[in-house]
XYZ file of N, CA and C in Angstrom:
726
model
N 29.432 22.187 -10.829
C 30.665 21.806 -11.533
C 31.867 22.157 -10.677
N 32.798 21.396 -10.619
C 34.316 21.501 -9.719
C 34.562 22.822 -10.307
N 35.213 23.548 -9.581
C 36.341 24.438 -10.317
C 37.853 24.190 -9.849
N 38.272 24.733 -11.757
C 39.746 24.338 -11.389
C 40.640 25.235 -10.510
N 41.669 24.498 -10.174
C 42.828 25.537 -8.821
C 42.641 26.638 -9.602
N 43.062 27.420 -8.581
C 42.863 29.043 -8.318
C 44.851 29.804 -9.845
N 45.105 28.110 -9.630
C 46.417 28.629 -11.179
C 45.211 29.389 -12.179
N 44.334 28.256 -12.084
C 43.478 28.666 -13.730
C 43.301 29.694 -13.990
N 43.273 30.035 -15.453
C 42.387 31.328 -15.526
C 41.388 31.034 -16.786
N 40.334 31.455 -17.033
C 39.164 31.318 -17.961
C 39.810 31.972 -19.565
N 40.271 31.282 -20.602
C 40.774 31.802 -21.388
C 39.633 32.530 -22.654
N 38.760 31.883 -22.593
C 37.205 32.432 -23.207
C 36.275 31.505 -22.173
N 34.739 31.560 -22.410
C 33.757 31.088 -22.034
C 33.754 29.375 -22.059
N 34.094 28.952 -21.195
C 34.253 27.169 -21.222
C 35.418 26.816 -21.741
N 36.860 27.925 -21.418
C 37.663 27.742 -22.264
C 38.943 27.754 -20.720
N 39.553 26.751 -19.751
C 40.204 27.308 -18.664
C 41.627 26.409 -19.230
N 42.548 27.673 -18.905
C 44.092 26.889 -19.152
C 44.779 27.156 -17.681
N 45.898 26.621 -17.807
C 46.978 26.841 -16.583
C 48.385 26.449 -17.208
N 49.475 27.225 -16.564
C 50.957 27.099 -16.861
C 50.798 26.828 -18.152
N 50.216 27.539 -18.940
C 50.821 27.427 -20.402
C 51.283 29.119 -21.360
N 52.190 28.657 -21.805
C 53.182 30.380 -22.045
C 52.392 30.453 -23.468
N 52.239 31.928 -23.224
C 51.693 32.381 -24.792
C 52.139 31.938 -26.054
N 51.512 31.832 -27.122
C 52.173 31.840 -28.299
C 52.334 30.107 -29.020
N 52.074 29.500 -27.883
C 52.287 27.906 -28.420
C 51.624 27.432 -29.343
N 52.225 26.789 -30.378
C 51.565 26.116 -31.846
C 51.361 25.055 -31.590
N 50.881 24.198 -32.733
C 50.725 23.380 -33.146
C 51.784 22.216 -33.692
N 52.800 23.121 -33.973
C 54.218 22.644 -34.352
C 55.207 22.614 -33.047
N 54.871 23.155 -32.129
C 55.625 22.946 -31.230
C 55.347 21.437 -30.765
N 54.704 20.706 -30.855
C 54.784 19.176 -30.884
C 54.353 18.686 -31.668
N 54.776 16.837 -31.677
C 55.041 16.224 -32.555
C 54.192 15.082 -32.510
N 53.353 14.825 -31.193
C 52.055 13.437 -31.759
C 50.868 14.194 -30.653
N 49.750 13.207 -31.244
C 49.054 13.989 -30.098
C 48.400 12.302 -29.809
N 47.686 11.998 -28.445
C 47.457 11.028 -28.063
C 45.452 11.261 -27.721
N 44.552 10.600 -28.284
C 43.115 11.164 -27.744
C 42.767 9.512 -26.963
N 42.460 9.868 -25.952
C 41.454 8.671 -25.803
C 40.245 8.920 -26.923
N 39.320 7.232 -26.429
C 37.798 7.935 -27.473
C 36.780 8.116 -26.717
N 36.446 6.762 -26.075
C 35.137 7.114 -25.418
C 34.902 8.288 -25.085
N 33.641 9.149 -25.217
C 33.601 10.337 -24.799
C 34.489 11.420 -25.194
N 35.959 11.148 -25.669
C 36.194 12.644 -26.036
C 36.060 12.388 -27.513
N 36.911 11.021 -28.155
C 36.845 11.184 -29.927
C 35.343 10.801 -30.256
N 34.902 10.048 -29.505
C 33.150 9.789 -30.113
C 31.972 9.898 -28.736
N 31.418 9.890 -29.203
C 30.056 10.394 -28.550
C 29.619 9.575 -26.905
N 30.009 8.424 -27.448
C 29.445 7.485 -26.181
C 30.312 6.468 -25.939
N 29.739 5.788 -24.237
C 30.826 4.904 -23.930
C 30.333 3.681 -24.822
N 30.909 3.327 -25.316
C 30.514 1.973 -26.234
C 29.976 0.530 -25.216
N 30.680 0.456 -23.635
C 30.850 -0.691 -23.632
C 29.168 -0.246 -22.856
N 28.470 0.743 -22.384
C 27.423 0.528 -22.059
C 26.131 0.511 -22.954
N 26.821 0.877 -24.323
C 25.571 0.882 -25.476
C 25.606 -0.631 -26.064
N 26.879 -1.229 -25.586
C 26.674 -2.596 -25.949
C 25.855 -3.518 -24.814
N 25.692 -2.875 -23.405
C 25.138 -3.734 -22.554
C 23.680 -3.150 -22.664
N 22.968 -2.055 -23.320
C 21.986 -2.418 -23.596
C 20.854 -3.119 -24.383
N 21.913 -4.072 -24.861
C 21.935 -4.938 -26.276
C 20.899 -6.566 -25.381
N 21.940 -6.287 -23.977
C 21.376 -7.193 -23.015
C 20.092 -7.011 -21.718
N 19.640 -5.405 -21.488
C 19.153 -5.024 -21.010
C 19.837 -4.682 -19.445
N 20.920 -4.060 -19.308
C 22.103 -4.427 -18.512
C 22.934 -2.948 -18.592
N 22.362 -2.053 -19.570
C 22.891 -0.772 -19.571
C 23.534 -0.326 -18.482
N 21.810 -0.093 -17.745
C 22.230 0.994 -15.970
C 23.189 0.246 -15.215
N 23.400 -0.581 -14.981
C 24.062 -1.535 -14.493
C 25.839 -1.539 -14.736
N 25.764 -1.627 -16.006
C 27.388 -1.064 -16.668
C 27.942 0.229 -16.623
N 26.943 1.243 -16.833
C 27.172 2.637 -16.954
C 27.439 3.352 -15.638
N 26.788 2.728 -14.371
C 26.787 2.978 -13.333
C 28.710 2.531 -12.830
N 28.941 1.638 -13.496
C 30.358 1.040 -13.362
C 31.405 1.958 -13.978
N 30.960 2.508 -15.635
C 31.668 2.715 -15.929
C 31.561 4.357 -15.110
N 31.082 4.985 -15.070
C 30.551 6.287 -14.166
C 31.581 6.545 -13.013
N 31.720 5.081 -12.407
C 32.111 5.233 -11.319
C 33.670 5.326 -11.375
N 34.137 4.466 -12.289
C 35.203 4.523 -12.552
C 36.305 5.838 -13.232
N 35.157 6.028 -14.159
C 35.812 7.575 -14.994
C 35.928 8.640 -13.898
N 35.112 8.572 -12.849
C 34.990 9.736 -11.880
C 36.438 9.229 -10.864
N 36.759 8.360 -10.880
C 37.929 7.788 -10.110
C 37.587 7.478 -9.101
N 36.630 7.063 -8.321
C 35.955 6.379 -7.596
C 36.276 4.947 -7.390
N 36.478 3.950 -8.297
C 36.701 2.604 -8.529
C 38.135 2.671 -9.443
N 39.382 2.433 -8.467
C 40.610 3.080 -8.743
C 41.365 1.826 -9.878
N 40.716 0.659 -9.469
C 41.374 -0.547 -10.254
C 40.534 -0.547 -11.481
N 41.007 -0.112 -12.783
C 40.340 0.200 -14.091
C 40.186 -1.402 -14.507
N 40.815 -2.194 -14.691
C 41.208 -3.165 -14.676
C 40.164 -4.354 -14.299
N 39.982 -4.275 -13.202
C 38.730 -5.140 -12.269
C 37.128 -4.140 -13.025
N 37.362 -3.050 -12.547
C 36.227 -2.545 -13.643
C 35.659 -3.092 -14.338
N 36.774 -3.385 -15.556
C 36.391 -3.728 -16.757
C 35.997 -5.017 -16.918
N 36.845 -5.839 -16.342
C 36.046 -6.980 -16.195
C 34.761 -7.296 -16.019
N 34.396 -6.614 -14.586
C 33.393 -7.202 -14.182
C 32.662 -6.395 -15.343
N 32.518 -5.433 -16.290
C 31.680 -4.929 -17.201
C 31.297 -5.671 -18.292
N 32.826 -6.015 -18.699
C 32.751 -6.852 -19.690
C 32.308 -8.737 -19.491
N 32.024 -8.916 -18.260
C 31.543 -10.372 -17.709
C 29.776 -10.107 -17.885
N 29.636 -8.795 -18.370
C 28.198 -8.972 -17.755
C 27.225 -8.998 -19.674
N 28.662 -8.553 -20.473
C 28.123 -9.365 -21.773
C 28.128 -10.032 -22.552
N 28.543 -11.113 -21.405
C 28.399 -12.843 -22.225
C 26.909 -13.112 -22.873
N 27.022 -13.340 -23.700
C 25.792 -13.601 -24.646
C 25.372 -12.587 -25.391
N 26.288 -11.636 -25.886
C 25.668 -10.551 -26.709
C 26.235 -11.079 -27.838
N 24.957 -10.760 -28.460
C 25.364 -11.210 -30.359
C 26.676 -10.160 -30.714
N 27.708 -10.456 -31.238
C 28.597 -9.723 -31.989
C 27.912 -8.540 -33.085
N 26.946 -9.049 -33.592
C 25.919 -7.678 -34.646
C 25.833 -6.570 -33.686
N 25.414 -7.296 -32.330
C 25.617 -5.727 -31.589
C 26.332 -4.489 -31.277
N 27.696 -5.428 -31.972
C 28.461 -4.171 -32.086
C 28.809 -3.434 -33.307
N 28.285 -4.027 -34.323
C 28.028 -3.095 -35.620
C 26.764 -2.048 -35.495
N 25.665 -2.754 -34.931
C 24.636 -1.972 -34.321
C 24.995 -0.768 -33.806
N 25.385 -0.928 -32.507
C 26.102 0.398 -31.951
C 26.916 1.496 -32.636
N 27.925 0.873 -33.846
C 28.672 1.583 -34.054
C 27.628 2.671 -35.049
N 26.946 1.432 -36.509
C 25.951 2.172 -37.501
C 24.353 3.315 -36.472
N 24.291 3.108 -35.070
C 23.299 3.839 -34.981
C 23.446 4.582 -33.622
N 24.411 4.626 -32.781
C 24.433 5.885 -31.852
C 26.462 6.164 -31.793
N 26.971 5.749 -32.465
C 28.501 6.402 -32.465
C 28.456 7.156 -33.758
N 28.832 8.077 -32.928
C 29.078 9.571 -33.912
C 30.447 10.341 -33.089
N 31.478 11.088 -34.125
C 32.172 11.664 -33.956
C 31.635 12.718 -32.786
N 32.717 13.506 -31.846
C 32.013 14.222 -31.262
C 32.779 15.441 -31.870
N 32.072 16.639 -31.464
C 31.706 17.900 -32.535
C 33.652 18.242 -32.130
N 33.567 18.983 -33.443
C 35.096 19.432 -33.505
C 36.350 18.482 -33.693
N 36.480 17.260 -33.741
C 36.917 15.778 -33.498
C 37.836 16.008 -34.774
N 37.395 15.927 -35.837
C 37.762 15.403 -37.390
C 38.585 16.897 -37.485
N 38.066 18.159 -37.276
C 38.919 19.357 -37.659
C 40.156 19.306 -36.883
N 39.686 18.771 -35.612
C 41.295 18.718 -34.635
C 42.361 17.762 -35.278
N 41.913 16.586 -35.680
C 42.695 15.777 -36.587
C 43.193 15.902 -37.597
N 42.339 16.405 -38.103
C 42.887 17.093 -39.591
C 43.883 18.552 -39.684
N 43.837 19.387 -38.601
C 44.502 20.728 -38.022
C 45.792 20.266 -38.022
N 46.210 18.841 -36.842
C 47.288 18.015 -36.320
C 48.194 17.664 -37.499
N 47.401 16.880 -37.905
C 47.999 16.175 -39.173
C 48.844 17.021 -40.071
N 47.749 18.756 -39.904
C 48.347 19.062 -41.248
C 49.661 19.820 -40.938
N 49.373 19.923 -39.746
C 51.031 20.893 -38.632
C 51.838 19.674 -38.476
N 51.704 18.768 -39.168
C 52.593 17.397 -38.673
C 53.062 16.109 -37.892
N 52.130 16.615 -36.985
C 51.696 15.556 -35.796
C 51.383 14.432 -36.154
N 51.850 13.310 -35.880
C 51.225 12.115 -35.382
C 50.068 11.781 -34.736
N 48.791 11.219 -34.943
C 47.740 11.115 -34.217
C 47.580 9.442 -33.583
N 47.639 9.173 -32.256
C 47.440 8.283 -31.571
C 46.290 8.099 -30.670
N 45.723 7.168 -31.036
C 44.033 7.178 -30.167
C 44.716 5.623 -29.597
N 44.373 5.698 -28.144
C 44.605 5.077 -27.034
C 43.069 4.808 -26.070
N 42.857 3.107 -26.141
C 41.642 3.295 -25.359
C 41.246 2.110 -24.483
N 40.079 2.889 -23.249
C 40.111 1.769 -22.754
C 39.034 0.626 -22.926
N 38.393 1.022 -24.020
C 37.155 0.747 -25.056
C 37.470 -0.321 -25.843
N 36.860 -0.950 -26.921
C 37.293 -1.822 -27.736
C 37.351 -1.500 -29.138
N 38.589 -2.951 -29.727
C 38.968 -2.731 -31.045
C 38.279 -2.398 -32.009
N 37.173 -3.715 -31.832
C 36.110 -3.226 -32.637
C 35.534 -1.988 -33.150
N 35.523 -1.059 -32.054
C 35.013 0.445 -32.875
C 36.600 1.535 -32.752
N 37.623 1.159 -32.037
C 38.933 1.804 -32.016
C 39.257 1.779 -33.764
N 39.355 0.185 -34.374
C 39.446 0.543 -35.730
C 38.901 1.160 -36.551
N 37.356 1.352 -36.427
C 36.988 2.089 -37.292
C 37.059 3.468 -37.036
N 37.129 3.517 -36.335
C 37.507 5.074 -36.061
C 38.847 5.631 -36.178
N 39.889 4.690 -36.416
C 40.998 4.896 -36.522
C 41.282 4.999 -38.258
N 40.133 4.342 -39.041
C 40.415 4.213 -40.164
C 39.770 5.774 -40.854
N 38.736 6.583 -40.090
C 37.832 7.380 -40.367
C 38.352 8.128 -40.336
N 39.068 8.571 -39.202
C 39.761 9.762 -38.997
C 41.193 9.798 -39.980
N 42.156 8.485 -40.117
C 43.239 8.357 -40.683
C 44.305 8.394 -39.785
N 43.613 7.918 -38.247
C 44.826 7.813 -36.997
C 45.774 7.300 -37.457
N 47.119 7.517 -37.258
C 48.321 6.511 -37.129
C 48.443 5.387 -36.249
N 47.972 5.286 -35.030
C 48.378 4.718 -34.270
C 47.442 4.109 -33.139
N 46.632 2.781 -32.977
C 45.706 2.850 -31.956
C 45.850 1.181 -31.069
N 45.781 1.868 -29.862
C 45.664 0.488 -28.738
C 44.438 0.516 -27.896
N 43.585 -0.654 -27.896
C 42.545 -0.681 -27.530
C 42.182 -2.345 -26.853
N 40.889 -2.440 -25.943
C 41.012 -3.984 -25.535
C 40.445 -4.700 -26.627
N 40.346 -5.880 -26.963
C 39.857 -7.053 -27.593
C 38.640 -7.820 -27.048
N 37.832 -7.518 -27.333
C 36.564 -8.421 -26.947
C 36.590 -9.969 -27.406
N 36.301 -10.870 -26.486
C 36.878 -12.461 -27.203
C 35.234 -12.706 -27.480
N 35.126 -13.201 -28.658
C 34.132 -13.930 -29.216
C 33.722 -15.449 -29.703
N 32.822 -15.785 -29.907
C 32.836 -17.371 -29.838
C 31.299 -18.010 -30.629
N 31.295 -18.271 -31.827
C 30.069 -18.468 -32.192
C 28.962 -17.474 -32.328
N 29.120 -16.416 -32.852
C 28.701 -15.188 -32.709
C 28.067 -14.285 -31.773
N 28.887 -15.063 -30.574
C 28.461 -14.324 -28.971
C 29.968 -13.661 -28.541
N 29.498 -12.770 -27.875
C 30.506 -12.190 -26.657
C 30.366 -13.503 -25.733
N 31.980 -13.578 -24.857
C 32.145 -14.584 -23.927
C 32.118 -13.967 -22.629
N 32.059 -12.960 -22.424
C 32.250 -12.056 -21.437
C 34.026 -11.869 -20.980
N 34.935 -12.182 -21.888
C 36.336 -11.921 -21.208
C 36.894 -11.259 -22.140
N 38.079 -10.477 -22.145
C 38.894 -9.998 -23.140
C 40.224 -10.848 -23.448
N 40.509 -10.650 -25.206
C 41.676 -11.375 -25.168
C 42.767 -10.546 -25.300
N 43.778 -11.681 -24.476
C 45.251 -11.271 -24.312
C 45.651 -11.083 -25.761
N 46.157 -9.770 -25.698
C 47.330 -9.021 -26.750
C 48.984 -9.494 -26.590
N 49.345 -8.715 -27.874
C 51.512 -9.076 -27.966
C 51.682 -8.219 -26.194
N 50.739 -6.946 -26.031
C 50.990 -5.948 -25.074
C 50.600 -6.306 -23.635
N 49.630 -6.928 -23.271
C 48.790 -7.417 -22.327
C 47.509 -7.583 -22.752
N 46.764 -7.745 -21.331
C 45.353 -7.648 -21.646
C 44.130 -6.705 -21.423
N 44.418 -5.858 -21.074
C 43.506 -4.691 -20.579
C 44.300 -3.097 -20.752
N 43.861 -2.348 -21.304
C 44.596 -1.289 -21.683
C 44.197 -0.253 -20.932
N 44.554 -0.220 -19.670
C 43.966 0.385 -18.486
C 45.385 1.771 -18.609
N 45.133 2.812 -17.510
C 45.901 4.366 -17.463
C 46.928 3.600 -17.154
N 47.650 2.658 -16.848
C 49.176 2.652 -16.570
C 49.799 2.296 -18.363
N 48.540 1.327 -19.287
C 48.996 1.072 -20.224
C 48.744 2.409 -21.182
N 47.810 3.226 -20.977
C 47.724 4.156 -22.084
C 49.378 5.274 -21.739
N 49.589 5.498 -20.228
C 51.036 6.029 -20.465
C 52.052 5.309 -21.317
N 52.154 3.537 -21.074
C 53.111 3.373 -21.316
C 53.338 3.499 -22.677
N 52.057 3.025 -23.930
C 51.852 3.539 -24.864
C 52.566 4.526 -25.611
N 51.564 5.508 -24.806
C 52.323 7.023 -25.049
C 53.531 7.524 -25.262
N 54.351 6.587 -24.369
C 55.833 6.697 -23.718
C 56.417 6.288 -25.283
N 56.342 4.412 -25.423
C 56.420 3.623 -26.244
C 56.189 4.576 -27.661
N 55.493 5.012 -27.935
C 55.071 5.865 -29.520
C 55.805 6.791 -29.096
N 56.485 7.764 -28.259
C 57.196 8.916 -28.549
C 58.439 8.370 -28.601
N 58.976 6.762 -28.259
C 60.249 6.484 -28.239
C 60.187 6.072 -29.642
N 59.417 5.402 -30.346
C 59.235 5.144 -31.806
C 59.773 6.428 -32.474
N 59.545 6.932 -32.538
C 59.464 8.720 -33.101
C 60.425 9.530 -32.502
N 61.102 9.059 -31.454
C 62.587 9.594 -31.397
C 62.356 10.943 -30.721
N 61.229 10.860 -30.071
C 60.591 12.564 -29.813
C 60.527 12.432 -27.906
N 60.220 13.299 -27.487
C 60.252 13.577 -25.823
C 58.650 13.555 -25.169
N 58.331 13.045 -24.588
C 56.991 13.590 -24.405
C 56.289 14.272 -24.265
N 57.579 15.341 -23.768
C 56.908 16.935 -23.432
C 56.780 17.442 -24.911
N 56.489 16.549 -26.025
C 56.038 17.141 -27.247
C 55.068 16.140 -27.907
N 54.448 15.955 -26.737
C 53.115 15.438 -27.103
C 51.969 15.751 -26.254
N 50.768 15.851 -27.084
C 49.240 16.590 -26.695
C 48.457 15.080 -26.378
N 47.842 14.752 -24.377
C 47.636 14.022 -24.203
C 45.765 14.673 -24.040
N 44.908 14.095 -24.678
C 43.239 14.540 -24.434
C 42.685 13.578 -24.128
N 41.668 13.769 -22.871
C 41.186 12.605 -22.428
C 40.019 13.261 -21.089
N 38.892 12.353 -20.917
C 38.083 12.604 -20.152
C 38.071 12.357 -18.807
N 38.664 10.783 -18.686
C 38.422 10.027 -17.308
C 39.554 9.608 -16.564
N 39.521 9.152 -15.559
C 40.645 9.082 -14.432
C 41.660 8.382 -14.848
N 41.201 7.277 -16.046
C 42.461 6.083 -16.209
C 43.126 7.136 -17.654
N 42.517 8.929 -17.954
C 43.912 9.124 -19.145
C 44.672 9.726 -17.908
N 44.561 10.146 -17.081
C 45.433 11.102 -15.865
C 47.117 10.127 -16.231
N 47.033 9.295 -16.024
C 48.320 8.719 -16.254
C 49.600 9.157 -17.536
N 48.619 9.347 -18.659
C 49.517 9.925 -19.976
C 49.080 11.366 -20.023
N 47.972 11.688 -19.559
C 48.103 12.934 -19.265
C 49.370 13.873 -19.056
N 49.838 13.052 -17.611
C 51.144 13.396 -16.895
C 51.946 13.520 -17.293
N 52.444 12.623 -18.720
C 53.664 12.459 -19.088
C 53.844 13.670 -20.374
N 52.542 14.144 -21.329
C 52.755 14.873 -22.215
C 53.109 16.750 -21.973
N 53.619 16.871 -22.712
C 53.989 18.692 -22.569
C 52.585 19.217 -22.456
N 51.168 18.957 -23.084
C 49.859 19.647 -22.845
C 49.053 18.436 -22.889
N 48.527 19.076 -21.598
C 47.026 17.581 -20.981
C 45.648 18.909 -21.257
N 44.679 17.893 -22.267
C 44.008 18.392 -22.191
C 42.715 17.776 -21.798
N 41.539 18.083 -21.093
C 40.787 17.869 -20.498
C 39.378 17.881 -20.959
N 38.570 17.090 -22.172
C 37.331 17.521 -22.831
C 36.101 17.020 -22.072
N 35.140 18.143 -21.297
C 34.252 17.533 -20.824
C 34.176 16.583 -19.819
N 35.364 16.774 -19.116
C 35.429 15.814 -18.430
C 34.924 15.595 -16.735
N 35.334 14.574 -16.298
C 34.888 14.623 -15.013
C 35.915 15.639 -13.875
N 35.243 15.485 -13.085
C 36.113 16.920 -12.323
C 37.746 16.387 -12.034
N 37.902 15.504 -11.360
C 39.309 15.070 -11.018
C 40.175 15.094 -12.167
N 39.734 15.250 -13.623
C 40.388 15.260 -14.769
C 40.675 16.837 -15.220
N 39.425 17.388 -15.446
C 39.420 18.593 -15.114
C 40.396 19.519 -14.453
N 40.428 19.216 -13.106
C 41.033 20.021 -12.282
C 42.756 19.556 -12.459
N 42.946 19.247 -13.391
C 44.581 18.554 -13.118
C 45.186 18.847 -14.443
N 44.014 19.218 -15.560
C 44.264 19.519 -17.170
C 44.741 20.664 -17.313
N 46.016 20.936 -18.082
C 46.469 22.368 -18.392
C 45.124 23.018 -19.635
N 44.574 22.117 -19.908
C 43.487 23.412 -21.141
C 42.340 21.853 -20.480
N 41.549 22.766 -20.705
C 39.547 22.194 -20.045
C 38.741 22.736 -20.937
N 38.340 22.334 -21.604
C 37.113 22.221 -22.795
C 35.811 21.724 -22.057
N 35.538 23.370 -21.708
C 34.016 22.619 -20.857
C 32.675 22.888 -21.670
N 32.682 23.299 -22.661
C 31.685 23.507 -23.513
C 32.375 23.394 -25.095
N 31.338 23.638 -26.074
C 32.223 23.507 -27.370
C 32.775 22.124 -27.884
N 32.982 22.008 -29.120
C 34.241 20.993 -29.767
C 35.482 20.703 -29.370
N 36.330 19.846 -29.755
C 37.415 19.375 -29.762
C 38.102 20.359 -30.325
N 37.884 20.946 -31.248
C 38.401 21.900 -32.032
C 39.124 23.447 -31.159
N 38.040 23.733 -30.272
C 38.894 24.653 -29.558
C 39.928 24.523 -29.300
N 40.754 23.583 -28.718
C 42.028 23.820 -28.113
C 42.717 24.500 -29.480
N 42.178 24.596 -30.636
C 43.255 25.463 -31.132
C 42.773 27.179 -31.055
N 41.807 27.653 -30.347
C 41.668 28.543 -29.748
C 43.217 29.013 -29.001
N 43.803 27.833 -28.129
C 44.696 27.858 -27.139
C 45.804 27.884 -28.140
N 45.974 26.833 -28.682
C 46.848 26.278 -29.428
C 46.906 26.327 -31.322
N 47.505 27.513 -31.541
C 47.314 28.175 -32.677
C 47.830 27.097 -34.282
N 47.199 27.070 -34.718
C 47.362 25.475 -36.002
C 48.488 26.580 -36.825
């Protein structure tokens, strides 16, 4: 496992922060932003949908490569991921959602912690609507941007459709997002909690007062003021007192 700069220090067991001053609440900001794949739910969706086609290793290996920041254009990524499931029945993605998406541990208490200190909750992804809504409806998110899978006769076409926003909700769009919802809300960014696993949240990461880092890959890791390397979602209020 990477370790983080020598700032860090181990705040409990799988628990590493940096530049953050004692004493910080929950109330000291005002939205918090999660990606999902991997940090709000369990799995990457778009490779449990390509094993619908027998095409899994193939996607996962993509998406792998990409979260690790390896394959820097999120964008082209996705494409070519999402080109490779033309012909998947649309059931497949109720499938996925009713039999391997599950909250990941600590998820719902962190939301519910947020909410109840006042926060705004914004889930930002580079995943699709399809399971962004329901999960947005589960939890009781305020606020969620996610890609659009285009469908056609109850197949995937292999392309995504263009949004009011664009078409691919890649790390330049989850900042701008971010940006966009704290200007809604009249608030600064440095009072917002950005959580995220893979290379394309580094972007809104940057912009919020606390980046936090769940499980993630090392380049995310090493750049996160709080790193959740074991445990729930829920810890950061270990750090960050509700």
């Amino acid at each position: 496992m990477s370790s983080l700069p020598s700032s860090a220090t181990e705040f409990a067991p799988g628990l590493h922060i940096r530049g953050i001053a004692p004493g910080l609440r929950l109330q000291d900001f005002k939205l918090i932003a999660f990606d999902m794949d991997s940090t709000l739910i369990n799995i990457e969706c778009i490779d449990e949908i390509a094993d619908a086609v027998g095409k899994k290793a193939e996607v996962a290996a993509i998406t792998e490569a990409t979260m690790r920041g390896e394959i820097a254009d999120f964008k082209e990524s996705l494409r070519r991921r999402v080109a490779l499931l033309q012909g998947v029945p649309t059931s497949a993605l109720q499938e996925v959602y009713d039999q391997r998406l599950q909250l990941n541990p600590g998820a719902e208490a962190l939301v519910k912690a947020c909410q109840a200190a006042g926060l705004k909750v914004l889930l930002v992804s580079g995943g699709f609507t399809f399971f962004a809504n329901r999960v947005k409806q589960r939890l009781g998110i305020d606020f969620a941007r996610s890609n659009l899978l285009e469908e056609k006769d109850g197949v995937l076409t292999g392309q995504v459709v263009q949004q009011s926003w664009g078409d691919i909700c890649d790390g330049a769009e989850k900042r701008r997002t971010l940006l966009e919802v704290a200007s809604l809300m009249g608030i600064s960014p440095r009072q917002a909690i950005a959580v995220g696993d893979g290379a394309n949240d580094l972007p809104m990461m940057g912009e919020a007062g606390l980046s936090v880092a769940f499980h993630a890959k090392p380049r995310v890791r090493a750049e996160a003021m709080v790193a959740i390397d074991s445990g729930g979602l829920d810890r950061l209020l270990e750090v960050v007192a509700a």
